[in-house]
């Protein structure tokens, strides 16, 4: 839940940032162009955790996140597929029944270490995703970044311990996360 995300961010020592995330593959449409891509619902902490800067445009405004506005930030691959070399800022794309205004273009990252194209993404506010895409208030994952002087193994243990406590999982029971 979003409360779990906020608890991890405020209660686990050594955490630099935590971002909620829910994703789904959807068809993005602009003019005559259709493109299947990953749509991620999150907030601006996502860009901090992923250490991802903007090539142009801006991040989400706090009111857009709170209200669940129909705005989006796109990756370079999506820009190329839908807009060619054109500037996508202030253009409107459609994600099935959701129309969203492009407010930002992410700096290109290329393929990740595990292979997928990180630039093949459209990011929308989490509340928009929950209301207009998934139809529920779930958060399917959280991304956690730790401070550079902190062991990721130690932080992962603390996150796990906190989630087990919050979810009242008894010793010997399997994690439900």
PDB file of C-alpha atoms in Angstrom:
ATOM      1  CA  UNK A   1       0.000   0.000   0.000  1.00  0.00           C
ATOM      2  CA  UNK A   2       1.045   3.629  -0.221  1.00  0.00           C
ATOM      3  CA  UNK A   3       1.172   3.569   3.594  1.00  0.00           C
ATOM      4  CA  UNK A   4       3.775   0.771   3.404  1.00  0.00           C
ATOM      5  CA  UNK A   5       5.841   2.883   1.003  1.00  0.00           C
ATOM      6  CA  UNK A   6       5.690   5.904   3.293  1.00  0.00           C
ATOM      7  CA  UNK A   7       6.539   3.781   6.356  1.00  0.00           C
ATOM      8  CA  UNK A   8       9.621   2.330   4.654  1.00  0.00           C
ATOM      9  CA  UNK A   9      10.738   5.805   3.646  1.00  0.00           C
ATOM     10  CA  UNK A  10      10.318   7.243   7.145  1.00  0.00           C
ATOM     11  CA  UNK A  11      11.280   4.279   9.330  1.00  0.00           C
ATOM     12  CA  UNK A  12      14.080   2.355   7.601  1.00  0.00           C
ATOM     13  CA  UNK A  13      17.472   3.853   8.358  1.00  0.00           C
ATOM     14  CA  UNK A  14      19.735   4.423   5.403  1.00  0.00           C
ATOM     15  CA  UNK A  15      16.937   4.769   2.864  1.00  0.00           C
ATOM     16  CA  UNK A  16      17.475   7.662   0.462  1.00  0.00           C
ATOM     17  CA  UNK A  17      14.116   7.441  -1.332  1.00  0.00           C
ATOM     18  CA  UNK A  18      11.193   5.054  -1.822  1.00  0.00           C
ATOM     19  CA  UNK A  19       8.761   5.194  -4.735  1.00  0.00           C
ATOM     20  CA  UNK A  20       5.423   3.416  -5.174  1.00  0.00           C
ATOM     21  CA  UNK A  21       4.908   1.781  -8.535  1.00  0.00           C
ATOM     22  CA  UNK A  22       2.222  -0.030 -10.500  1.00  0.00           C
ATOM     23  CA  UNK A  23       2.654  -0.923 -14.165  1.00  0.00           C
ATOM     24  CA  UNK A  24       0.765  -2.349 -17.095  1.00  0.00           C
ATOM     25  CA  UNK A  25       1.449  -2.767 -20.802  1.00  0.00           C
ATOM     26  CA  UNK A  26      -0.858  -0.530 -22.821  1.00  0.00           C
ATOM     27  CA  UNK A  27      -1.211   0.819 -26.327  1.00  0.00           C
ATOM     28  CA  UNK A  28      -0.231   4.467 -26.645  1.00  0.00           C
ATOM     29  CA  UNK A  29      -1.797   6.386 -29.527  1.00  0.00           C
ATOM     30  CA  UNK A  30      -0.802   9.699 -31.077  1.00  0.00           C
ATOM     31  CA  UNK A  31      -2.322  10.640 -34.421  1.00  0.00           C
ATOM     32  CA  UNK A  32      -1.955   7.585 -36.669  1.00  0.00           C
ATOM     33  CA  UNK A  33       0.794   6.031 -34.546  1.00  0.00           C
ATOM     34  CA  UNK A  34       0.080   3.143 -32.144  1.00  0.00           C
ATOM     35  CA  UNK A  35       2.739   1.722 -29.853  1.00  0.00           C
ATOM     36  CA  UNK A  36       2.608  -0.911 -27.069  1.00  0.00           C
ATOM     37  CA  UNK A  37       4.609   0.195 -24.069  1.00  0.00           C
ATOM     38  CA  UNK A  38       4.851  -0.034 -20.306  1.00  0.00           C
ATOM     39  CA  UNK A  39       2.742   2.504 -18.391  1.00  0.00           C
ATOM     40  CA  UNK A  40       3.878   3.112 -14.816  1.00  0.00           C
ATOM     41  CA  UNK A  41       1.867   4.879 -12.136  1.00  0.00           C
ATOM     42  CA  UNK A  42       4.072   6.503  -9.506  1.00  0.00           C
ATOM     43  CA  UNK A  43       5.132   9.877  -8.132  1.00  0.00           C
ATOM     44  CA  UNK A  44       8.227  12.066  -8.446  1.00  0.00           C
ATOM     45  CA  UNK A  45      10.179   9.888  -6.000  1.00  0.00           C
ATOM     46  CA  UNK A  46      10.408   7.374  -8.875  1.00  0.00           C
ATOM     47  CA  UNK A  47      12.759   9.689 -10.763  1.00  0.00           C
ATOM     48  CA  UNK A  48      14.897  10.190  -7.655  1.00  0.00           C
ATOM     49  CA  UNK A  49      15.150   6.454  -6.925  1.00  0.00           C
ATOM     50  CA  UNK A  50      16.010   5.694 -10.557  1.00  0.00           C
ATOM     51  CA  UNK A  51      18.365   8.712 -10.721  1.00  0.00           C
ATOM     52  CA  UNK A  52      16.570   9.771 -13.879  1.00  0.00           C
ATOM     53  CA  UNK A  53      16.716  13.336 -15.133  1.00  0.00           C
ATOM     54  CA  UNK A  54      14.556  15.159 -17.633  1.00  0.00           C
ATOM     55  CA  UNK A  55      15.663  15.859 -21.198  1.00  0.00           C
ATOM     56  CA  UNK A  56      12.911  18.470 -21.507  1.00  0.00           C
ATOM     57  CA  UNK A  57       9.712  19.533 -19.819  1.00  0.00           C
ATOM     58  CA  UNK A  58       9.125  18.954 -16.135  1.00  0.00           C
ATOM     59  CA  UNK A  59       8.245  16.508 -13.402  1.00  0.00           C
ATOM     60  CA  UNK A  60       4.701  16.200 -12.055  1.00  0.00           C
ATOM     61  CA  UNK A  61       3.395  19.111 -10.003  1.00  0.00           C
ATOM     62  CA  UNK A  62       2.188  18.183  -6.506  1.00  0.00           C
ATOM     63  CA  UNK A  63      -1.406  19.076  -7.395  1.00  0.00           C
ATOM     64  CA  UNK A  64      -1.280  16.754 -10.419  1.00  0.00           C
ATOM     65  CA  UNK A  65      -0.142  13.874  -8.211  1.00  0.00           C
ATOM     66  CA  UNK A  66      -2.782  14.563  -5.553  1.00  0.00           C
ATOM     67  CA  UNK A  67      -5.635  15.095  -8.009  1.00  0.00           C
ATOM     68  CA  UNK A  68      -4.719  12.207 -10.303  1.00  0.00           C
ATOM     69  CA  UNK A  69      -4.387  14.497 -13.307  1.00  0.00           C
ATOM     70  CA  UNK A  70      -4.150  13.249 -16.882  1.00  0.00           C
ATOM     71  CA  UNK A  71      -0.501  14.127 -17.462  1.00  0.00           C
ATOM     72  CA  UNK A  72       2.426  11.935 -18.433  1.00  0.00           C
ATOM     73  CA  UNK A  73       6.190  11.835 -18.776  1.00  0.00           C
ATOM     74  CA  UNK A  74       7.558   9.691 -21.585  1.00  0.00           C
ATOM     75  CA  UNK A  75      10.797   7.887 -22.320  1.00  0.00           C
ATOM     76  CA  UNK A  76      12.933   8.450 -25.408  1.00  0.00           C
ATOM     77  CA  UNK A  77      11.813   5.232 -27.131  1.00  0.00           C
ATOM     78  CA  UNK A  78       8.160   6.225 -26.779  1.00  0.00           C
ATOM     79  CA  UNK A  79       8.960   9.703 -28.131  1.00  0.00           C
ATOM     80  CA  UNK A  80      10.678   8.188 -31.174  1.00  0.00           C
ATOM     81  CA  UNK A  81       7.858   5.701 -31.835  1.00  0.00           C
ATOM     82  CA  UNK A  82       4.984   8.182 -31.486  1.00  0.00           C
ATOM     83  CA  UNK A  83       6.505  11.551 -32.407  1.00  0.00           C
ATOM     84  CA  UNK A  84       9.570  10.809 -34.546  1.00  0.00           C
ATOM     85  CA  UNK A  85      11.879  13.777 -34.049  1.00  0.00           C
ATOM     86  CA  UNK A  86       9.076  16.156 -33.006  1.00  0.00           C
ATOM     87  CA  UNK A  87       8.871  17.755 -29.569  1.00  0.00           C
ATOM     88  CA  UNK A  88       6.224  15.853 -27.552  1.00  0.00           C
ATOM     89  CA  UNK A  89       5.788  18.462 -24.794  1.00  0.00           C
ATOM     90  CA  UNK A  90       2.167  19.657 -24.485  1.00  0.00           C
ATOM     91  CA  UNK A  91       0.949  17.044 -26.992  1.00  0.00           C
ATOM     92  CA  UNK A  92      -1.852  14.674 -25.971  1.00  0.00           C
ATOM     93  CA  UNK A  93      -1.532  10.913 -26.263  1.00  0.00           C
ATOM     94  CA  UNK A  94      -4.199   8.327 -25.603  1.00  0.00           C
ATOM     95  CA  UNK A  95      -3.737   5.251 -23.419  1.00  0.00           C
ATOM     96  CA  UNK A  96      -6.867   3.262 -24.207  1.00  0.00           C
ATOM     97  CA  UNK A  97      -9.626   5.513 -22.763  1.00  0.00           C
ATOM     98  CA  UNK A  98      -7.226   7.845 -20.917  1.00  0.00           C
ATOM     99  CA  UNK A  99      -5.950  10.928 -22.734  1.00  0.00           C
ATOM    100  CA  UNK A 100      -2.903  12.520 -21.141  1.00  0.00           C
ATOM    101  CA  UNK A 101      -0.830  15.593 -21.849  1.00  0.00           C
ATOM    102  CA  UNK A 102       2.918  15.026 -22.165  1.00  0.00           C
ATOM    103  CA  UNK A 103       4.615  17.323 -19.636  1.00  0.00           C
ATOM    104  CA  UNK A 104       8.083  15.781 -19.661  1.00  0.00           C
ATOM    105  CA  UNK A 105      10.591  13.783 -21.665  1.00  0.00           C
ATOM    106  CA  UNK A 106      13.051  11.607 -19.745  1.00  0.00           C
ATOM    107  CA  UNK A 107      16.760  11.645 -20.539  1.00  0.00           C
ATOM    108  CA  UNK A 108      17.700   8.521 -22.503  1.00  0.00           C
ATOM    109  CA  UNK A 109      19.083   5.641 -20.411  1.00  0.00           C
ATOM    110  CA  UNK A 110      19.181   2.782 -22.928  1.00  0.00           C
ATOM    111  CA  UNK A 111      19.053  -0.883 -21.988  1.00  0.00           C
ATOM    112  CA  UNK A 112      19.375  -1.938 -18.359  1.00  0.00           C
ATOM    113  CA  UNK A 113      21.908  -4.483 -17.135  1.00  0.00           C
ATOM    114  CA  UNK A 114      19.244  -7.185 -17.479  1.00  0.00           C
ATOM    115  CA  UNK A 115      18.465  -6.146 -21.037  1.00  0.00           C
ATOM    116  CA  UNK A 116      15.124  -4.322 -21.335  1.00  0.00           C
ATOM    117  CA  UNK A 117      14.916  -0.849 -22.854  1.00  0.00           C
ATOM    118  CA  UNK A 118      14.456   1.521 -19.906  1.00  0.00           C
ATOM    119  CA  UNK A 119      13.317   4.311 -22.263  1.00  0.00           C
ATOM    120  CA  UNK A 120      10.266   2.309 -23.346  1.00  0.00           C
ATOM    121  CA  UNK A 121       7.984   3.791 -20.680  1.00  0.00           C
ATOM    122  CA  UNK A 122       5.186   6.249 -20.024  1.00  0.00           C
ATOM    123  CA  UNK A 123       4.916   7.489 -16.441  1.00  0.00           C
ATOM    124  CA  UNK A 124       1.649   8.830 -15.042  1.00  0.00           C
ATOM    125  CA  UNK A 125       0.691   9.885 -11.503  1.00  0.00           C
ATOM    126  CA  UNK A 126      -0.074   6.882  -9.287  1.00  0.00           C
ATOM    127  CA  UNK A 127      -3.570   8.139  -8.436  1.00  0.00           C
ATOM    128  CA  UNK A 128      -4.325   8.494 -12.173  1.00  0.00           C
ATOM    129  CA  UNK A 129      -3.146   4.910 -12.717  1.00  0.00           C
ATOM    130  CA  UNK A 130      -5.237   3.644  -9.811  1.00  0.00           C
ATOM    131  CA  UNK A 131      -8.420   5.453 -10.835  1.00  0.00           C
ATOM    132  CA  UNK A 132      -8.249   5.244 -14.623  1.00  0.00           C
ATOM    133  CA  UNK A 133      -6.165   2.149 -15.411  1.00  0.00           C
ATOM    134  CA  UNK A 134      -6.209  -0.464 -12.631  1.00  0.00           C
ATOM    135  CA  UNK A 135      -9.440   0.539 -10.907  1.00  0.00           C
ATOM    136  CA  UNK A 136      -8.008  -0.117  -7.446  1.00  0.00           C
ATOM    137  CA  UNK A 137      -5.785   1.536  -4.828  1.00  0.00           C
ATOM    138  CA  UNK A 138      -3.080  -1.143  -4.938  1.00  0.00           C
ATOM    139  CA  UNK A 139       0.620  -0.488  -5.256  1.00  0.00           C
ATOM    140  CA  UNK A 140       2.241  -3.458  -6.982  1.00  0.00           C
ATOM    141  CA  UNK A 141       5.809  -2.665  -5.988  1.00  0.00           C
ATOM    142  CA  UNK A 142       8.067  -0.173  -4.311  1.00  0.00           C
ATOM    143  CA  UNK A 143      11.477   0.912  -5.514  1.00  0.00           C
ATOM    144  CA  UNK A 144      13.965   1.611  -2.744  1.00  0.00           C
ATOM    145  CA  UNK A 145      17.237   3.531  -3.028  1.00  0.00           C
ATOM    146  CA  UNK A 146      19.667   3.484  -0.153  1.00  0.00           C
ATOM    147  CA  UNK A 147      22.307   6.015   0.770  1.00  0.00           C
ATOM    148  CA  UNK A 148      25.718   5.304  -0.755  1.00  0.00           C
ATOM    149  CA  UNK A 149      27.290   4.326   2.586  1.00  0.00           C
ATOM    150  CA  UNK A 150      24.552   1.813   3.499  1.00  0.00           C
ATOM    151  CA  UNK A 151      24.542  -1.920   2.783  1.00  0.00           C
ATOM    152  CA  UNK A 152      21.693  -2.849   0.456  1.00  0.00           C
ATOM    153  CA  UNK A 153      21.481  -6.246   2.176  1.00  0.00           C
ATOM    154  CA  UNK A 154      21.003  -4.595   5.578  1.00  0.00           C
ATOM    155  CA  UNK A 155      18.408  -2.174   4.177  1.00  0.00           C
ATOM    156  CA  UNK A 156      16.536  -5.037   2.481  1.00  0.00           C
ATOM    157  CA  UNK A 157      16.405  -6.933   5.801  1.00  0.00           C
ATOM    158  CA  UNK A 158      15.032  -3.836   7.548  1.00  0.00           C
ATOM    159  CA  UNK A 159      12.402  -3.299   4.837  1.00  0.00           C
ATOM    160  CA  UNK A 160      11.363  -6.950   5.091  1.00  0.00           C
ATOM    161  CA  UNK A 161      11.189  -6.781   8.883  1.00  0.00           C
ATOM    162  CA  UNK A 162       9.087  -3.608   8.817  1.00  0.00           C
ATOM    163  CA  UNK A 163       6.665  -5.024   6.234  1.00  0.00           C
ATOM    164  CA  UNK A 164       6.287  -8.260   8.212  1.00  0.00           C
ATOM    165  CA  UNK A 165       5.492  -6.201  11.325  1.00  0.00           C
ATOM    166  CA  UNK A 166       3.018  -3.918   9.478  1.00  0.00           C
ATOM    167  CA  UNK A 167       1.257  -6.917   7.937  1.00  0.00           C
ATOM    168  CA  UNK A 168       1.257  -8.898  11.196  1.00  0.00           C
ATOM    169  CA  UNK A 169       3.065 -11.891   9.687  1.00  0.00           C
ATOM    170  CA  UNK A 170       3.961 -14.360  12.436  1.00  0.00           C
ATOM    171  CA  UNK A 171       7.388 -16.007  12.722  1.00  0.00           C
ATOM    172  CA  UNK A 172       7.534 -19.032  10.434  1.00  0.00           C
ATOM    173  CA  UNK A 173       4.834 -17.682   8.085  1.00  0.00           C
ATOM    174  CA  UNK A 174       5.761 -16.808   4.521  1.00  0.00           C
ATOM    175  CA  UNK A 175       6.033 -13.192   3.409  1.00  0.00           C
ATOM    176  CA  UNK A 176       2.986 -11.904   1.530  1.00  0.00           C
ATOM    177  CA  UNK A 177       5.048  -9.305  -0.311  1.00  0.00           C
TER     178      UNK A 177
END
